[in-house]
Short mmCIF file of C-alpha atoms and ligand atoms in Angstrom, two decimals:
data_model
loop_
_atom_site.label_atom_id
_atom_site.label_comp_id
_atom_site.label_asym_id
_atom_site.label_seq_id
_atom_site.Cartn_x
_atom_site.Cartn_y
_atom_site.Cartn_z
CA UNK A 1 87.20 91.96 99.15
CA UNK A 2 84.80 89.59 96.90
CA UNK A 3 87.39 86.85 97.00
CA UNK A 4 87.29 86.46 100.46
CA UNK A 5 83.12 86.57 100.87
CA UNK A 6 83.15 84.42 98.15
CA UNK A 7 85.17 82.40 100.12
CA UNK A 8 83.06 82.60 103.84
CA UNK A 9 80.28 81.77 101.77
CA UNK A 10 81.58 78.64 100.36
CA UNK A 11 82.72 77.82 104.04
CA UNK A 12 79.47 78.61 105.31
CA UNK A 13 77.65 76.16 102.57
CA UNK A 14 80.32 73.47 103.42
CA UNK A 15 79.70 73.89 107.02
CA UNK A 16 75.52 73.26 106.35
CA UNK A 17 76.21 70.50 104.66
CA UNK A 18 78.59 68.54 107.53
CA UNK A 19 75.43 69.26 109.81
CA UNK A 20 72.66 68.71 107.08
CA UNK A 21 74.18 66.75 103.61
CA UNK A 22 72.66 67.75 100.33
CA UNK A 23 70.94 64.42 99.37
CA UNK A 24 70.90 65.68 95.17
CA UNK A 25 71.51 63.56 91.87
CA UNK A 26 74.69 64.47 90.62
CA UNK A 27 76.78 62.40 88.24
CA UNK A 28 80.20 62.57 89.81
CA UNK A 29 81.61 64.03 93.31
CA UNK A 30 84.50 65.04 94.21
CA UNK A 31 86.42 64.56 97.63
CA UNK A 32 89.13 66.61 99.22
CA UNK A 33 91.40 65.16 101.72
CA UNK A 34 93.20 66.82 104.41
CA UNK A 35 95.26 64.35 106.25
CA UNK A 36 96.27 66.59 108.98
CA UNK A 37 98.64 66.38 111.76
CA UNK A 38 95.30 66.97 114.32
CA UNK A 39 92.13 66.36 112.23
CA UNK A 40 91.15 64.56 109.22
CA UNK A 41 88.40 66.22 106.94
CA UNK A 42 86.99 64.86 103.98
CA UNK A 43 84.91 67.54 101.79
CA UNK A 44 82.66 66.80 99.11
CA UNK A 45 81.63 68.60 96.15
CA UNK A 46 78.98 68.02 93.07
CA UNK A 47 79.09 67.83 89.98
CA UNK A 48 78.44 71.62 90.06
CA UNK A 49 81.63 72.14 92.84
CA UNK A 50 78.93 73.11 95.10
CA UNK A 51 79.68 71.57 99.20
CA UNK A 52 76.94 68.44 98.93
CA UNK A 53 78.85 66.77 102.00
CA UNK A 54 81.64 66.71 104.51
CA UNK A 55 83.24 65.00 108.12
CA UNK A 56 85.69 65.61 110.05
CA UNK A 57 87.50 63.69 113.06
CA UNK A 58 90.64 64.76 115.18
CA UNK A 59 93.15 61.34 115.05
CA UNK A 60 96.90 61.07 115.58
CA UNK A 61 97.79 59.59 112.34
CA UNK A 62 99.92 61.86 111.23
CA UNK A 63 102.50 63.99 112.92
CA UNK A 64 104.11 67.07 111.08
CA UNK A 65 102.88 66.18 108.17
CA UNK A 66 104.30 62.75 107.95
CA UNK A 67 101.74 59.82 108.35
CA UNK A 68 103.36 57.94 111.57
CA UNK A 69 100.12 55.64 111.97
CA UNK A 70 99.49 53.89 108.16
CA UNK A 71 96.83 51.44 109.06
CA UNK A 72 95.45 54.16 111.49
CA UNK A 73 94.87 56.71 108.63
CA UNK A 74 93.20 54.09 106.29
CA UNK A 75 90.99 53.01 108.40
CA UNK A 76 89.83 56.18 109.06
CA UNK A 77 89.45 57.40 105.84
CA UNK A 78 87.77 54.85 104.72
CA UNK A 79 85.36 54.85 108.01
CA UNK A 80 84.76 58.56 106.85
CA UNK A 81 84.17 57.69 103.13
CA UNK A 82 81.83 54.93 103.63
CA UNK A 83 79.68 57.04 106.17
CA UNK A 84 79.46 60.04 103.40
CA UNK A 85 78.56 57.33 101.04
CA UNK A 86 75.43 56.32 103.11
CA UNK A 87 74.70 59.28 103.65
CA UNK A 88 74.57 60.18 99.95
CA UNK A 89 73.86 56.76 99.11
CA UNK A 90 76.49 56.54 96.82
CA UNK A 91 80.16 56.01 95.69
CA UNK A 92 82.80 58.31 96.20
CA UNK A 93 85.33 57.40 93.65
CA UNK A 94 87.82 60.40 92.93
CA UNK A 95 89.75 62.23 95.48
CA UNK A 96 92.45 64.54 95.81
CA UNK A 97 94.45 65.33 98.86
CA UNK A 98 97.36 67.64 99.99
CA UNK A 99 100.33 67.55 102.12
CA UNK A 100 103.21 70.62 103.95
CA UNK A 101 104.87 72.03 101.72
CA UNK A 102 108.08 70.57 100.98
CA UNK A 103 107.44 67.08 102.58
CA UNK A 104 106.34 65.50 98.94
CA UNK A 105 109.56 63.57 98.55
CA UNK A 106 109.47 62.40 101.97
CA UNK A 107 105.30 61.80 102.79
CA UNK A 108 103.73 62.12 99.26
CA UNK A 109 103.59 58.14 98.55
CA UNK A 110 102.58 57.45 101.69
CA UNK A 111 99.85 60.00 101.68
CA UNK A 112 98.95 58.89 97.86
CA UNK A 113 98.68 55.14 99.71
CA UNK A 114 96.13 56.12 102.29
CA UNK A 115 94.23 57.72 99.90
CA UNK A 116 94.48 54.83 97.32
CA UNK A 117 94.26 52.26 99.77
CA UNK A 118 90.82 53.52 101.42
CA UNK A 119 89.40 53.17 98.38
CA UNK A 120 89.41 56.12 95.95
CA UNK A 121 91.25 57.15 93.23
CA UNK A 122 93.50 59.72 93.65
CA UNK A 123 93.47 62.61 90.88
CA UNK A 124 95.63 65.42 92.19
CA UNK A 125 98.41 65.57 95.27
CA UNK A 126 98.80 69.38 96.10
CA UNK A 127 100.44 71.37 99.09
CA UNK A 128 97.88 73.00 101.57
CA UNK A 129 98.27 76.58 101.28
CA UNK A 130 98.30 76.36 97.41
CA UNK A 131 95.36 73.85 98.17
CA UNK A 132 93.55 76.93 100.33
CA UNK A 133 93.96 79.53 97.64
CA UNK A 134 91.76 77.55 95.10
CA UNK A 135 89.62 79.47 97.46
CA UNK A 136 91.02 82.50 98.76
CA UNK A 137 91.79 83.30 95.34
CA UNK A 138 94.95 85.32 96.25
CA UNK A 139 96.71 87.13 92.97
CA UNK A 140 99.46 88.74 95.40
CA UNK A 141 100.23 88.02 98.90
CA UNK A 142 101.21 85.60 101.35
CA UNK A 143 98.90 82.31 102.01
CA UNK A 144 99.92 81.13 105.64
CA UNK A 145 98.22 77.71 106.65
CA UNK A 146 98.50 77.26 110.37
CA UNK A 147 97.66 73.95 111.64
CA UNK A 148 98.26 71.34 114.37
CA UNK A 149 102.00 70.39 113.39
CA UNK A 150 103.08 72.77 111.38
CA UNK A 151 102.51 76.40 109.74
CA UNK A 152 102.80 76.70 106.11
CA UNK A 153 103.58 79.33 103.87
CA UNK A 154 102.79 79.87 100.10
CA UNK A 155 103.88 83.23 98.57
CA UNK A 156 101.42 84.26 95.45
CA UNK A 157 102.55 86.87 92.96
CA UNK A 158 100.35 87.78 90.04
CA UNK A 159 98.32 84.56 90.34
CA UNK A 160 101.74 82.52 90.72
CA UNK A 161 103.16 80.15 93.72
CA UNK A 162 106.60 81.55 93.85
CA UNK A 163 107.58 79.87 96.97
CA UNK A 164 106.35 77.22 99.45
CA UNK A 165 107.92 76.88 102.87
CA UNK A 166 106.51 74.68 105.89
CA UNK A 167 107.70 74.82 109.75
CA UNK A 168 107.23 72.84 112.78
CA UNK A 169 105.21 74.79 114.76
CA UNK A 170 101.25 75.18 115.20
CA UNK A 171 98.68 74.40 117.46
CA UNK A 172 99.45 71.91 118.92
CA UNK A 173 102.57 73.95 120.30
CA UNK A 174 99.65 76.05 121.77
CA UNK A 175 98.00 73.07 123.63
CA UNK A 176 100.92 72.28 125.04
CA UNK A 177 101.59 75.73 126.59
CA UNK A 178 98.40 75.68 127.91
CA UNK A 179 99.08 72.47 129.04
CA UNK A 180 102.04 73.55 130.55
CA UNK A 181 100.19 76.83 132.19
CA UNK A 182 96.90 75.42 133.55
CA UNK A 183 98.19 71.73 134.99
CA UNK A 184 95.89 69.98 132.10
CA UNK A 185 96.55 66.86 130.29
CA UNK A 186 97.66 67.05 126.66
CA UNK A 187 93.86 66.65 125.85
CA UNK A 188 91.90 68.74 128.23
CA UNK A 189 94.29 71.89 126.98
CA UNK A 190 93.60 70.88 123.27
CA UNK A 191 89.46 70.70 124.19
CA UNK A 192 90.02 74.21 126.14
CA UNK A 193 91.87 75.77 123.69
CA UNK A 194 89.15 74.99 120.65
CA UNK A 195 86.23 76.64 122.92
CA UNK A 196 86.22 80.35 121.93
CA UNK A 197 85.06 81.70 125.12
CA UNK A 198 88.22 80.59 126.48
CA UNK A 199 90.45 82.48 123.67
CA UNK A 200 90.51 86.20 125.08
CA UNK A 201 92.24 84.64 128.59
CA UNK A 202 94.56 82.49 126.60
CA UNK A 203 95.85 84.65 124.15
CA UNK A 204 98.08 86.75 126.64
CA UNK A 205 99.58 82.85 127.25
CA UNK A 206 99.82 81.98 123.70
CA UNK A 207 101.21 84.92 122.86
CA UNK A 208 105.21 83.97 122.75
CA UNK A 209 104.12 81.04 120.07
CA UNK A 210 101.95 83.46 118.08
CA UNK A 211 104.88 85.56 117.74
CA UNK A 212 107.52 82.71 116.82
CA UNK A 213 104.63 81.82 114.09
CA UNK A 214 104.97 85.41 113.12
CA UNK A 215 108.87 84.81 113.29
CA UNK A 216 108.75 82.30 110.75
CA UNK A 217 106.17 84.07 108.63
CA UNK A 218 108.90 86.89 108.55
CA UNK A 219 111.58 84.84 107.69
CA UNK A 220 109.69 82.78 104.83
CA UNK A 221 108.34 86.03 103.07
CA UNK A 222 111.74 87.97 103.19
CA UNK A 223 113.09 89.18 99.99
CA UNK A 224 109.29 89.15 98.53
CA UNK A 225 107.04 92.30 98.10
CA UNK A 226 104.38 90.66 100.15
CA UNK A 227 100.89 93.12 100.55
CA UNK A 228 98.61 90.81 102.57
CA UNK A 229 98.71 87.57 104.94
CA UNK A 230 95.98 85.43 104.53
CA UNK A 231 95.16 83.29 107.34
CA UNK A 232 93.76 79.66 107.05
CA UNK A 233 94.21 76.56 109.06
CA UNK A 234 92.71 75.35 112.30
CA UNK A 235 94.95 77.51 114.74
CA UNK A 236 93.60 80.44 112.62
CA UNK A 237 90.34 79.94 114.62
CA UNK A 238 91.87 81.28 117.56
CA UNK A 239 90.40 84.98 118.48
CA UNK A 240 92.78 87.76 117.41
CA UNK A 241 95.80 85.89 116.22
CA UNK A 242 95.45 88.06 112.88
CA UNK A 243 96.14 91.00 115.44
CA UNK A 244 99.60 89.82 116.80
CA UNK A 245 100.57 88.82 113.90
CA UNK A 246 99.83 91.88 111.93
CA UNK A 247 101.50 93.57 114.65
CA UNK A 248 104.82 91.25 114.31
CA UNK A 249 105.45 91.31 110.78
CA UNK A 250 103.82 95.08 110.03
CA UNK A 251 101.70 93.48 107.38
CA UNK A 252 98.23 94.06 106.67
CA UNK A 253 96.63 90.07 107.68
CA UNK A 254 93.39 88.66 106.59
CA UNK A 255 91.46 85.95 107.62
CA UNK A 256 88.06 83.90 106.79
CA UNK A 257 85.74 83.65 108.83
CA UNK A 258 85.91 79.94 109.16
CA UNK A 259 89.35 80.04 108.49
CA UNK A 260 89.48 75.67 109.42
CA UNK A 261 87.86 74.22 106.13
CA UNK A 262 89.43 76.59 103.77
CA UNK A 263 92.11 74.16 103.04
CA UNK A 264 89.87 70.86 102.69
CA UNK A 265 87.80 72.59 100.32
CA UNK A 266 90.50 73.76 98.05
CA UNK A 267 91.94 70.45 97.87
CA UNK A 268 88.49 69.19 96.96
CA UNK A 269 88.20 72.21 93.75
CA UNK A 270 91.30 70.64 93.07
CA UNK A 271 90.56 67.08 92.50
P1 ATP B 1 98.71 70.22 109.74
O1 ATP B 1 98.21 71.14 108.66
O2 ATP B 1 99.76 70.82 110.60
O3 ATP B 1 99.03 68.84 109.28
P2 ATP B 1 95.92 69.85 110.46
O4 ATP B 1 95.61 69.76 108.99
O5 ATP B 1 95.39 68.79 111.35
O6 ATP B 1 97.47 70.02 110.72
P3 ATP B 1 93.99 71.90 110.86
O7 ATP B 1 92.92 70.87 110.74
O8 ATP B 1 94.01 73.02 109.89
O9 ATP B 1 95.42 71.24 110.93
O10 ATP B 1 93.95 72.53 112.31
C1 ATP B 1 94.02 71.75 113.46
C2 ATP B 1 94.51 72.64 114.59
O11 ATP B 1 93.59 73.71 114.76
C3 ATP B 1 94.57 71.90 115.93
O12 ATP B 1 95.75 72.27 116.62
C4 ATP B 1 93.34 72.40 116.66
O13 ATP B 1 93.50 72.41 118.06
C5 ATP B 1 93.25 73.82 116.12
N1 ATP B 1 91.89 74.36 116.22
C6 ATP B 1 90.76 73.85 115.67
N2 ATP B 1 89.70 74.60 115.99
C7 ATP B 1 90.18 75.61 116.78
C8 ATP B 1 89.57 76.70 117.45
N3 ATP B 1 88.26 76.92 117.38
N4 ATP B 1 90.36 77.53 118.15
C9 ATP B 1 91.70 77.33 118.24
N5 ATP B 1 92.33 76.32 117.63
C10 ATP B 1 91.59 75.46 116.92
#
């Protein structure tokens, strides 16, 4: 499908430019915010929406989508904005950022706070997977954004979010199975679980929370003529997850190859 090489390639440029920023004249940039439950990314974009920067940092700030840490996640934005800034030896002024879907009423302020508070102005507030399919480009079919705290779903039909739905569970669940499994600290299973060569022996472990992912996935997309599951999100990363859950729900699932920056990126199309 050209939407989704469009969209590896995009992830591939974006991941060049975390390792090597594009040091060009451009006369505005945008930033996309993901203030996740497990890592905080900031993407930037030219004047052009081409990737011209990005960094990333795992923090506890926020916890199921709900920033628990205020000062925590200000600070660290604003450590990450000022070091893209030297980098591109400029200001980043406009940002947008998303959040679950769902929590807006509860977390959006807060999240529009952090944002506003570390320094930029904030031009759009959207919901992750509607945030990832700025990329995917998805006309029909089921965007599911699995991340630390929470998995969330956003049903496209003919170019249209007809339903958003977030749930509590994601990889961080996962660390702390393998936690649980292997004797580790917290930490040491979340470090473990990220290194791929470890995924084919963990997946048999992981399996049970793979398949209550897929449980929710079923339950969200009842009642709708979903065709395809695209896969973004962090916990997407893992080896073969599209498998068990293609298996579980019987429909055809898709992911990037980089399926972890799909969702900063989007936000930062968005802004
Ligand atoms: P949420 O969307 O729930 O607020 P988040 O935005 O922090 O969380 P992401 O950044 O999409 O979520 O993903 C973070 C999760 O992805 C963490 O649980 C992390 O352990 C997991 N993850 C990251 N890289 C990998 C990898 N290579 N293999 C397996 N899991 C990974």
């Amino acid at each position: 499908r050209q939407s989704m090489k469009d969209c590896n390639e995009f992830v591939a440029a974006f991941e060049k430019v975390i390792k090597k920023p594009k040091r060009q004249e451009s006369k505005i940039y945008y930033t996309g915010i993901d203030l996740g439950t497990a890592c905080v990314v900031l993407a930037v974009l030219d004047e052009n929406r081409k990737p011209v920067a990005g960094a990333y940092r795992y923090a506890d700030v926020v916890r199921d989508g709900m920033v628990v840490d205020y000062i925590g996640a200000v600070e660290l934005v604003r450590e990450l904005k000022e070091e893209l800034e030297q980098t591109l030896k400029t200001e980043l002024v406009y940002a947008a950022a998303s959040l679950p879907p769902g929590t807006d009423e509860l977390d959006g302020g807060a999240i529009k706070n952090v944002v506003q508070s570390a320094g930029f102005e904030l031009t759009n507030l959207l919901d992750e997977p509607t945030a990832a399919n700025q990329l995917l480009n998805i006309t029909d079919g089921a965007v599911v954004d699995i991340g630390g705290g929470t998995t969330g779903i956003s049903i496209v039909e003919n170019g249209h979010v007809v339903k958003v739905a977030d749930e509590a569970t994601g990889g961080t669940h996962l660390s702390l199975v393998i936690a649980g499994a292997y004797k580790f600290p917290f930490e040491a299973a979340e470090t473990y679980k990220r290194n791929g060569k470890n995924h084919e022996e963990l997946l048999p472990t992981l399996k049970p929370v793979i398949e209550k992912i897929s449980s929710i996935i079923i339950q969200q997309t009842q009642g709708y003529n979903v065709e395809g599951i695209y896969l973004v999100g962090g916990t997407a990363c893992l080896k073969n997850i599209e498998t068990i859950i293609e298996k579980a729900t019987g429909i055809p699932t898709y992911k990037p190859t980089n399926p972890m920056f799909v969702t900063p990126l989007g936000i930062a199309i968005s802004c």
